[in-house]
């Protein structure tokens, strides 16, 4: 810190007297770091200035808006600010019209969202244009919690569930309610308006009377901030919970059971949002168990929730054991059903055709299902991107996905536009993100994992935002409080130069770094074990389905590597609209980022850079490690700008990330080298681990001198 302060002075050409004066000020400023355990997320307390609020009508949401303005106004001191509840045809539900001296919305939640927007602009120095209309991209912006009733979280890396604590602990405490309220406020501040409260691998017990009471308690709190509650259900509930002889969706007794259950739910939660269903996937029950289709199952439930304005989010993440191509299955299963679903059914499709990998092309279902509402599902929790140990800002991944052109309705038919109602006439629009929230004090484990929660909300609100803008906002909202003296422009610009920009650069590069050190050039699903943490390209236990093992995905052999999904292979390319089908099909036009996704490539194939494929692969792995080392250096220079404990925490995790990156690089290159038989280019660093050691290790434990990752989530 001391050096930093002296450097600022050096950089400025002041007379020595002035320098002395400034030096005194700078050294007397309180140390930049102040206690910040991350619990306040991006909603830090600010020194609010007085504001004169004029509100015609006062509803619960408008009262919250008033409270937020009083708590966070940093605009002109004493300014008048009007909250107007008035419909306007330019406004969608939740949308608002901004001006410097007021917010107008057609509904009370729009007023609250408008106030959050004003406060965000004030804190991040973004201008407000008078008359600016701001509408959300999606009507339903939903977090999916993969929380189990026993309190564990599937693929959760930040502590136990904030909602469920197991059978023996069903009392709702004041502490629970306080936490839920904070959670709801954080969500509302970025426009999230729905939460699915339990795991998609749902226990039938979620619908028992006791758990419905807990649902009521949670929903009562979340409603305060406009968050609707939803549940994941188990399709066999009529049999497994209700004791019926089966759960056939066309059986009148089954239909009646669901009718009664839905009635019971709406009696306790009148604004209940609806169900999320994972059916006939990874061993979960579903309509196919009774010879029925996904449409039969979804429509049965949709008809029952319709009178209550409920929706059914039916997941397209389905696949059965295959030796052909898992990446084609969701499309094959759902396309024939296009147009067969009720209008309150939404097909929830993961961003990629396989499974939340560090990089995948978009799922071909987007834009292709023209007569059915489709919603994107992305994963905020970092199942495949270093859990809560690695710093990976996922906004760039989602931006790449949402802006991918499907060409389905001509050029510019991006995934975003195909799902937000811009292209297709849909009764509903929605987007879901698998949450990374747990009981950890800072909610998300890694301090930077909060940025992914934030980014999801912002993109769900506006699917054309850039990750650069989102990163800027998040850094400013989360850390700018620690600028020693905000009124001092010198301190502010120093903070921007020495903290905001370098940290933003880490974030913006972090996903590409993760791709480089784990699965570059279209590689996918080459993880060790079911924990999905470290590398395991060699991992092929006989007891496991082939399509759950890495060799199925990378197909490395003496003649090359990669999954042939072209016309000479599984023809998955055919699922894409032209010109994509042809572009992906041709090895010379296929974007290199997807090369091994679509092609089996010979080791000496010539890449655009002029290198052989093998050399290019080595370079990518090497780059990944180098990028993380650069992140470490950049972060070290940020000391003094953030809370010291948080600084050390991020520093510790970056150390681990660097070692893990090295493990990935060495493990993958040494293993693939057994096929390529080619040398690692002389100018690159040599491996530091032995292949045998890595093959024999449990990847969660390789970096033994670091605390072990908690393996508390239930695994298959
Ligand atoms: C996979 C996860 C698994 C989930 C499944 C799903 O490994 O835990 O249950 O997705 O989305 O990514 O249903």
PDB file of C-alpha atoms in Angstrom, residues 431-591:
ATOM      1  CA  UNK A 431     -34.462 -18.202 -18.364  1.00  0.00           C
ATOM      2  CA  UNK A 432     -32.972 -20.273 -15.546  1.00  0.00           C
ATOM      3  CA  UNK A 433     -29.599 -20.437 -13.839  1.00  0.00           C
ATOM      4  CA  UNK A 434     -28.473 -23.232 -11.503  1.00  0.00           C
ATOM      5  CA  UNK A 435     -27.653 -21.325  -8.327  1.00  0.00           C
ATOM      6  CA  UNK A 436     -24.300 -21.184  -6.520  1.00  0.00           C
ATOM      7  CA  UNK A 437     -25.780 -20.073  -3.215  1.00  0.00           C
ATOM      8  CA  UNK A 438     -25.179 -21.826   0.093  1.00  0.00           C
ATOM      9  CA  UNK A 439     -24.782 -21.150   3.795  1.00  0.00           C
ATOM     10  CA  UNK A 440     -21.220 -19.823   3.478  1.00  0.00           C
ATOM     11  CA  UNK A 441     -20.997 -16.335   4.947  1.00  0.00           C
ATOM     12  CA  UNK A 442     -20.279 -14.915   1.513  1.00  0.00           C
ATOM     13  CA  UNK A 443     -23.021 -17.124  -0.020  1.00  0.00           C
ATOM     14  CA  UNK A 444     -20.962 -18.411  -2.952  1.00  0.00           C
ATOM     15  CA  UNK A 445     -17.654 -19.753  -1.584  1.00  0.00           C
ATOM     16  CA  UNK A 446     -15.177 -17.973  -3.836  1.00  0.00           C
ATOM     17  CA  UNK A 447     -15.529 -14.216  -3.398  1.00  0.00           C
ATOM     18  CA  UNK A 448     -15.557 -13.854  -7.190  1.00  0.00           C
ATOM     19  CA  UNK A 449     -18.281 -16.482  -7.594  1.00  0.00           C
ATOM     20  CA  UNK A 450     -20.685 -13.761  -6.493  1.00  0.00           C
ATOM     21  CA  UNK A 451     -20.036 -12.093  -9.826  1.00  0.00           C
ATOM     22  CA  UNK A 452     -21.631 -15.089 -11.548  1.00  0.00           C
ATOM     23  CA  UNK A 453     -24.844 -14.775  -9.556  1.00  0.00           C
ATOM     24  CA  UNK A 454     -24.809 -11.075 -10.371  1.00  0.00           C
ATOM     25  CA  UNK A 455     -24.082 -11.673 -14.069  1.00  0.00           C
ATOM     26  CA  UNK A 456     -26.862 -14.213 -14.409  1.00  0.00           C
ATOM     27  CA  UNK A 457     -29.387 -11.735 -13.042  1.00  0.00           C
ATOM     28  CA  UNK A 458     -28.160  -8.932 -15.257  1.00  0.00           C
ATOM     29  CA  UNK A 459     -28.221 -11.071 -18.432  1.00  0.00           C
ATOM     30  CA  UNK A 460     -31.629 -12.498 -17.543  1.00  0.00           C
ATOM     31  CA  UNK A 461     -32.801  -8.915 -17.318  1.00  0.00           C
ATOM     32  CA  UNK A 462     -31.023  -7.772 -20.477  1.00  0.00           C
ATOM     33  CA  UNK A 463     -29.642 -10.507 -22.691  1.00  0.00           C
ATOM     34  CA  UNK A 464     -27.710  -8.042 -24.838  1.00  0.00           C
ATOM     35  CA  UNK A 465     -25.537  -6.615 -22.071  1.00  0.00           C
ATOM     36  CA  UNK A 466     -21.808  -7.076 -22.500  1.00  0.00           C
ATOM     37  CA  UNK A 467     -19.720  -8.939 -19.975  1.00  0.00           C
ATOM     38  CA  UNK A 468     -17.395  -5.949 -19.827  1.00  0.00           C
ATOM     39  CA  UNK A 469     -20.204  -3.768 -18.558  1.00  0.00           C
ATOM     40  CA  UNK A 470     -21.341  -6.412 -16.096  1.00  0.00           C
ATOM     41  CA  UNK A 471     -17.815  -6.871 -14.752  1.00  0.00           C
ATOM     42  CA  UNK A 472     -17.402  -3.119 -14.389  1.00  0.00           C
ATOM     43  CA  UNK A 473     -20.623  -2.826 -12.457  1.00  0.00           C
ATOM     44  CA  UNK A 474     -19.922  -5.770 -10.216  1.00  0.00           C
ATOM     45  CA  UNK A 475     -16.425  -4.589  -9.304  1.00  0.00           C
ATOM     46  CA  UNK A 476     -17.636  -1.074  -8.622  1.00  0.00           C
ATOM     47  CA  UNK A 477     -20.587  -2.184  -6.519  1.00  0.00           C
ATOM     48  CA  UNK A 478     -18.637  -4.817  -4.617  1.00  0.00           C
ATOM     49  CA  UNK A 479     -15.357  -3.064  -3.967  1.00  0.00           C
ATOM     50  CA  UNK A 480     -15.477   0.661  -4.593  1.00  0.00           C
ATOM     51  CA  UNK A 481     -16.517   1.234  -1.005  1.00  0.00           C
ATOM     52  CA  UNK A 482     -12.997   0.481  -0.065  1.00  0.00           C
ATOM     53  CA  UNK A 483     -11.659   3.475  -1.941  1.00  0.00           C
ATOM     54  CA  UNK A 484     -10.163   5.469   0.893  1.00  0.00           C
ATOM     55  CA  UNK A 485     -11.748   8.695  -0.080  1.00  0.00           C
ATOM     56  CA  UNK A 486     -14.408   8.608  -2.752  1.00  0.00           C
ATOM     57  CA  UNK A 487     -14.668  12.382  -2.996  1.00  0.00           C
ATOM     58  CA  UNK A 488     -11.041  12.603  -3.887  1.00  0.00           C
ATOM     59  CA  UNK A 489     -10.852  12.249  -7.684  1.00  0.00           C
ATOM     60  CA  UNK A 490      -7.204  11.335  -7.392  1.00  0.00           C
ATOM     61  CA  UNK A 491      -8.046   8.342  -5.244  1.00  0.00           C
ATOM     62  CA  UNK A 492     -10.865   7.341  -7.565  1.00  0.00           C
ATOM     63  CA  UNK A 493      -8.785   7.384 -10.720  1.00  0.00           C
ATOM     64  CA  UNK A 494      -5.949   5.630  -8.938  1.00  0.00           C
ATOM     65  CA  UNK A 495      -8.446   2.971  -7.834  1.00  0.00           C
ATOM     66  CA  UNK A 496      -9.744   2.566 -11.358  1.00  0.00           C
ATOM     67  CA  UNK A 497      -6.268   2.279 -12.828  1.00  0.00           C
ATOM     68  CA  UNK A 498      -4.770   0.029 -10.188  1.00  0.00           C
ATOM     69  CA  UNK A 499      -7.737  -2.044  -9.165  1.00  0.00           C
ATOM     70  CA  UNK A 500     -10.808  -1.909 -11.373  1.00  0.00           C
ATOM     71  CA  UNK A 501      -9.103  -2.344 -14.744  1.00  0.00           C
ATOM     72  CA  UNK A 502      -6.630  -5.087 -13.784  1.00  0.00           C
ATOM     73  CA  UNK A 503      -9.259  -7.046 -11.848  1.00  0.00           C
ATOM     74  CA  UNK A 504     -11.701  -6.659 -14.711  1.00  0.00           C
ATOM     75  CA  UNK A 505      -9.065  -8.039 -17.039  1.00  0.00           C
ATOM     76  CA  UNK A 506      -8.663 -11.130 -14.855  1.00  0.00           C
ATOM     77  CA  UNK A 507     -12.415 -11.653 -14.934  1.00  0.00           C
ATOM     78  CA  UNK A 508     -12.758 -11.125 -18.663  1.00  0.00           C
ATOM     79  CA  UNK A 509      -9.962 -13.561 -19.448  1.00  0.00           C
ATOM     80  CA  UNK A 510     -10.761 -16.126 -16.790  1.00  0.00           C
ATOM     81  CA  UNK A 511     -13.189 -18.341 -18.705  1.00  0.00           C
ATOM     82  CA  UNK A 512     -10.895 -18.580 -21.718  1.00  0.00           C
ATOM     83  CA  UNK A 513      -8.047 -19.444 -19.347  1.00  0.00           C
ATOM     84  CA  UNK A 514     -10.161 -22.235 -17.842  1.00  0.00           C
ATOM     85  CA  UNK A 515     -10.954 -23.535 -21.325  1.00  0.00           C
ATOM     86  CA  UNK A 516      -7.257 -23.423 -22.201  1.00  0.00           C
ATOM     87  CA  UNK A 517      -5.998 -25.316 -19.178  1.00  0.00           C
ATOM     88  CA  UNK A 518      -8.848 -27.846 -19.118  1.00  0.00           C
ATOM     89  CA  UNK A 519     -10.596 -28.435 -22.448  1.00  0.00           C
ATOM     90  CA  UNK A 520      -9.306 -26.334 -25.346  1.00  0.00           C
ATOM     91  CA  UNK A 521     -10.155 -26.622 -29.046  1.00  0.00           C
ATOM     92  CA  UNK A 522     -13.505 -28.327 -28.582  1.00  0.00           C
ATOM     93  CA  UNK A 523     -12.518 -31.008 -26.064  1.00  0.00           C
ATOM     94  CA  UNK A 524     -15.273 -31.749 -23.575  1.00  0.00           C
ATOM     95  CA  UNK A 525     -16.225 -33.923 -20.648  1.00  0.00           C
ATOM     96  CA  UNK A 526     -12.771 -35.300 -19.876  1.00  0.00           C
ATOM     97  CA  UNK A 527     -13.090 -35.056 -16.095  1.00  0.00           C
ATOM     98  CA  UNK A 528     -11.829 -37.492 -13.508  1.00  0.00           C
ATOM     99  CA  UNK A 529     -14.564 -39.255 -11.616  1.00  0.00           C
ATOM    100  CA  UNK A 530     -17.976 -37.943 -10.894  1.00  0.00           C
ATOM    101  CA  UNK A 531     -16.774 -34.927  -8.974  1.00  0.00           C
ATOM    102  CA  UNK A 532     -16.068 -33.177 -12.265  1.00  0.00           C
ATOM    103  CA  UNK A 533     -13.070 -31.356 -10.853  1.00  0.00           C
ATOM    104  CA  UNK A 534      -9.710 -32.460 -12.243  1.00  0.00           C
ATOM    105  CA  UNK A 535      -8.613 -34.150 -15.473  1.00  0.00           C
ATOM    106  CA  UNK A 536      -9.339 -37.814 -16.209  1.00  0.00           C
ATOM    107  CA  UNK A 537      -9.089 -38.337 -19.973  1.00  0.00           C
ATOM    108  CA  UNK A 538      -7.955 -41.890 -19.163  1.00  0.00           C
ATOM    109  CA  UNK A 539     -10.845 -42.585 -16.824  1.00  0.00           C
ATOM    110  CA  UNK A 540     -13.039 -45.436 -18.091  1.00  0.00           C
ATOM    111  CA  UNK A 541     -14.251 -47.641 -15.264  1.00  0.00           C
ATOM    112  CA  UNK A 542     -16.099 -50.668 -16.645  1.00  0.00           C
ATOM    113  CA  UNK A 543     -19.032 -50.300 -14.250  1.00  0.00           C
ATOM    114  CA  UNK A 544     -19.911 -46.891 -15.707  1.00  0.00           C
ATOM    115  CA  UNK A 545     -21.916 -46.209 -18.866  1.00  0.00           C
ATOM    116  CA  UNK A 546     -19.601 -45.505 -21.825  1.00  0.00           C
ATOM    117  CA  UNK A 547     -21.214 -42.134 -22.435  1.00  0.00           C
ATOM    118  CA  UNK A 548     -20.287 -41.081 -18.931  1.00  0.00           C
ATOM    119  CA  UNK A 549     -16.574 -41.694 -19.536  1.00  0.00           C
ATOM    120  CA  UNK A 550     -14.012 -39.329 -21.072  1.00  0.00           C
ATOM    121  CA  UNK A 551     -12.648 -41.641 -23.821  1.00  0.00           C
ATOM    122  CA  UNK A 552     -16.150 -41.650 -25.320  1.00  0.00           C
ATOM    123  CA  UNK A 553     -15.862 -37.872 -25.742  1.00  0.00           C
ATOM    124  CA  UNK A 554     -12.256 -37.352 -26.814  1.00  0.00           C
ATOM    125  CA  UNK A 555     -11.803 -40.495 -28.955  1.00  0.00           C
ATOM    126  CA  UNK A 556      -8.016 -40.130 -28.806  1.00  0.00           C
ATOM    127  CA  UNK A 557      -6.188 -42.741 -30.877  1.00  0.00           C
ATOM    128  CA  UNK A 558      -3.080 -43.070 -32.995  1.00  0.00           C
ATOM    129  CA  UNK A 559      -4.784 -41.409 -35.944  1.00  0.00           C
ATOM    130  CA  UNK A 560      -5.957 -38.348 -34.037  1.00  0.00           C
ATOM    131  CA  UNK A 561      -8.404 -37.000 -31.499  1.00  0.00           C
ATOM    132  CA  UNK A 562     -11.947 -35.643 -31.367  1.00  0.00           C
ATOM    133  CA  UNK A 563     -15.551 -36.742 -31.851  1.00  0.00           C
ATOM    134  CA  UNK A 564     -16.589 -37.029 -35.480  1.00  0.00           C
ATOM    135  CA  UNK A 565     -20.006 -35.395 -35.558  1.00  0.00           C
ATOM    136  CA  UNK A 566     -19.801 -34.553 -39.267  1.00  0.00           C
ATOM    137  CA  UNK A 567     -21.733 -36.268 -42.018  1.00  0.00           C
ATOM    138  CA  UNK A 568     -19.134 -39.048 -42.073  1.00  0.00           C
ATOM    139  CA  UNK A 569     -19.640 -39.498 -38.325  1.00  0.00           C
ATOM    140  CA  UNK A 570     -22.783 -39.146 -36.223  1.00  0.00           C
ATOM    141  CA  UNK A 571     -24.053 -36.249 -38.343  1.00  0.00           C
ATOM    142  CA  UNK A 572     -24.914 -34.069 -35.361  1.00  0.00           C
ATOM    143  CA  UNK A 573     -24.048 -31.128 -37.636  1.00  0.00           C
ATOM    144  CA  UNK A 574     -27.274 -31.831 -39.470  1.00  0.00           C
ATOM    145  CA  UNK A 575     -29.257 -30.617 -36.458  1.00  0.00           C
ATOM    146  CA  UNK A 576     -27.997 -27.082 -37.081  1.00  0.00           C
ATOM    147  CA  UNK A 577     -29.503 -24.659 -39.565  1.00  0.00           C
ATOM    148  CA  UNK A 578     -27.476 -23.666 -42.595  1.00  0.00           C
ATOM    149  CA  UNK A 579     -24.960 -22.138 -42.964  1.00  0.00           C
ATOM    150  CA  UNK A 580     -23.907 -23.596 -39.623  1.00  0.00           C
ATOM    151  CA  UNK A 581     -24.369 -27.233 -40.656  1.00  0.00           C
ATOM    152  CA  UNK A 582     -21.919 -26.815 -43.539  1.00  0.00           C
ATOM    153  CA  UNK A 583     -19.573 -24.574 -41.592  1.00  0.00           C
ATOM    154  CA  UNK A 584     -19.299 -27.046 -38.720  1.00  0.00           C
ATOM    155  CA  UNK A 585     -19.092 -29.986 -41.104  1.00  0.00           C
ATOM    156  CA  UNK A 586     -15.999 -28.760 -42.939  1.00  0.00           C
ATOM    157  CA  UNK A 587     -12.774 -29.056 -40.979  1.00  0.00           C
ATOM    158  CA  UNK A 588     -11.456 -25.985 -42.772  1.00  0.00           C
ATOM    159  CA  UNK A 589     -14.360 -23.733 -41.819  1.00  0.00           C
ATOM    160  CA  UNK A 590     -15.307 -25.154 -38.440  1.00  0.00           C
ATOM    161  CA  UNK A 591     -14.334 -22.576 -35.790  1.00  0.00           C
TER     162      UNK A 591
END
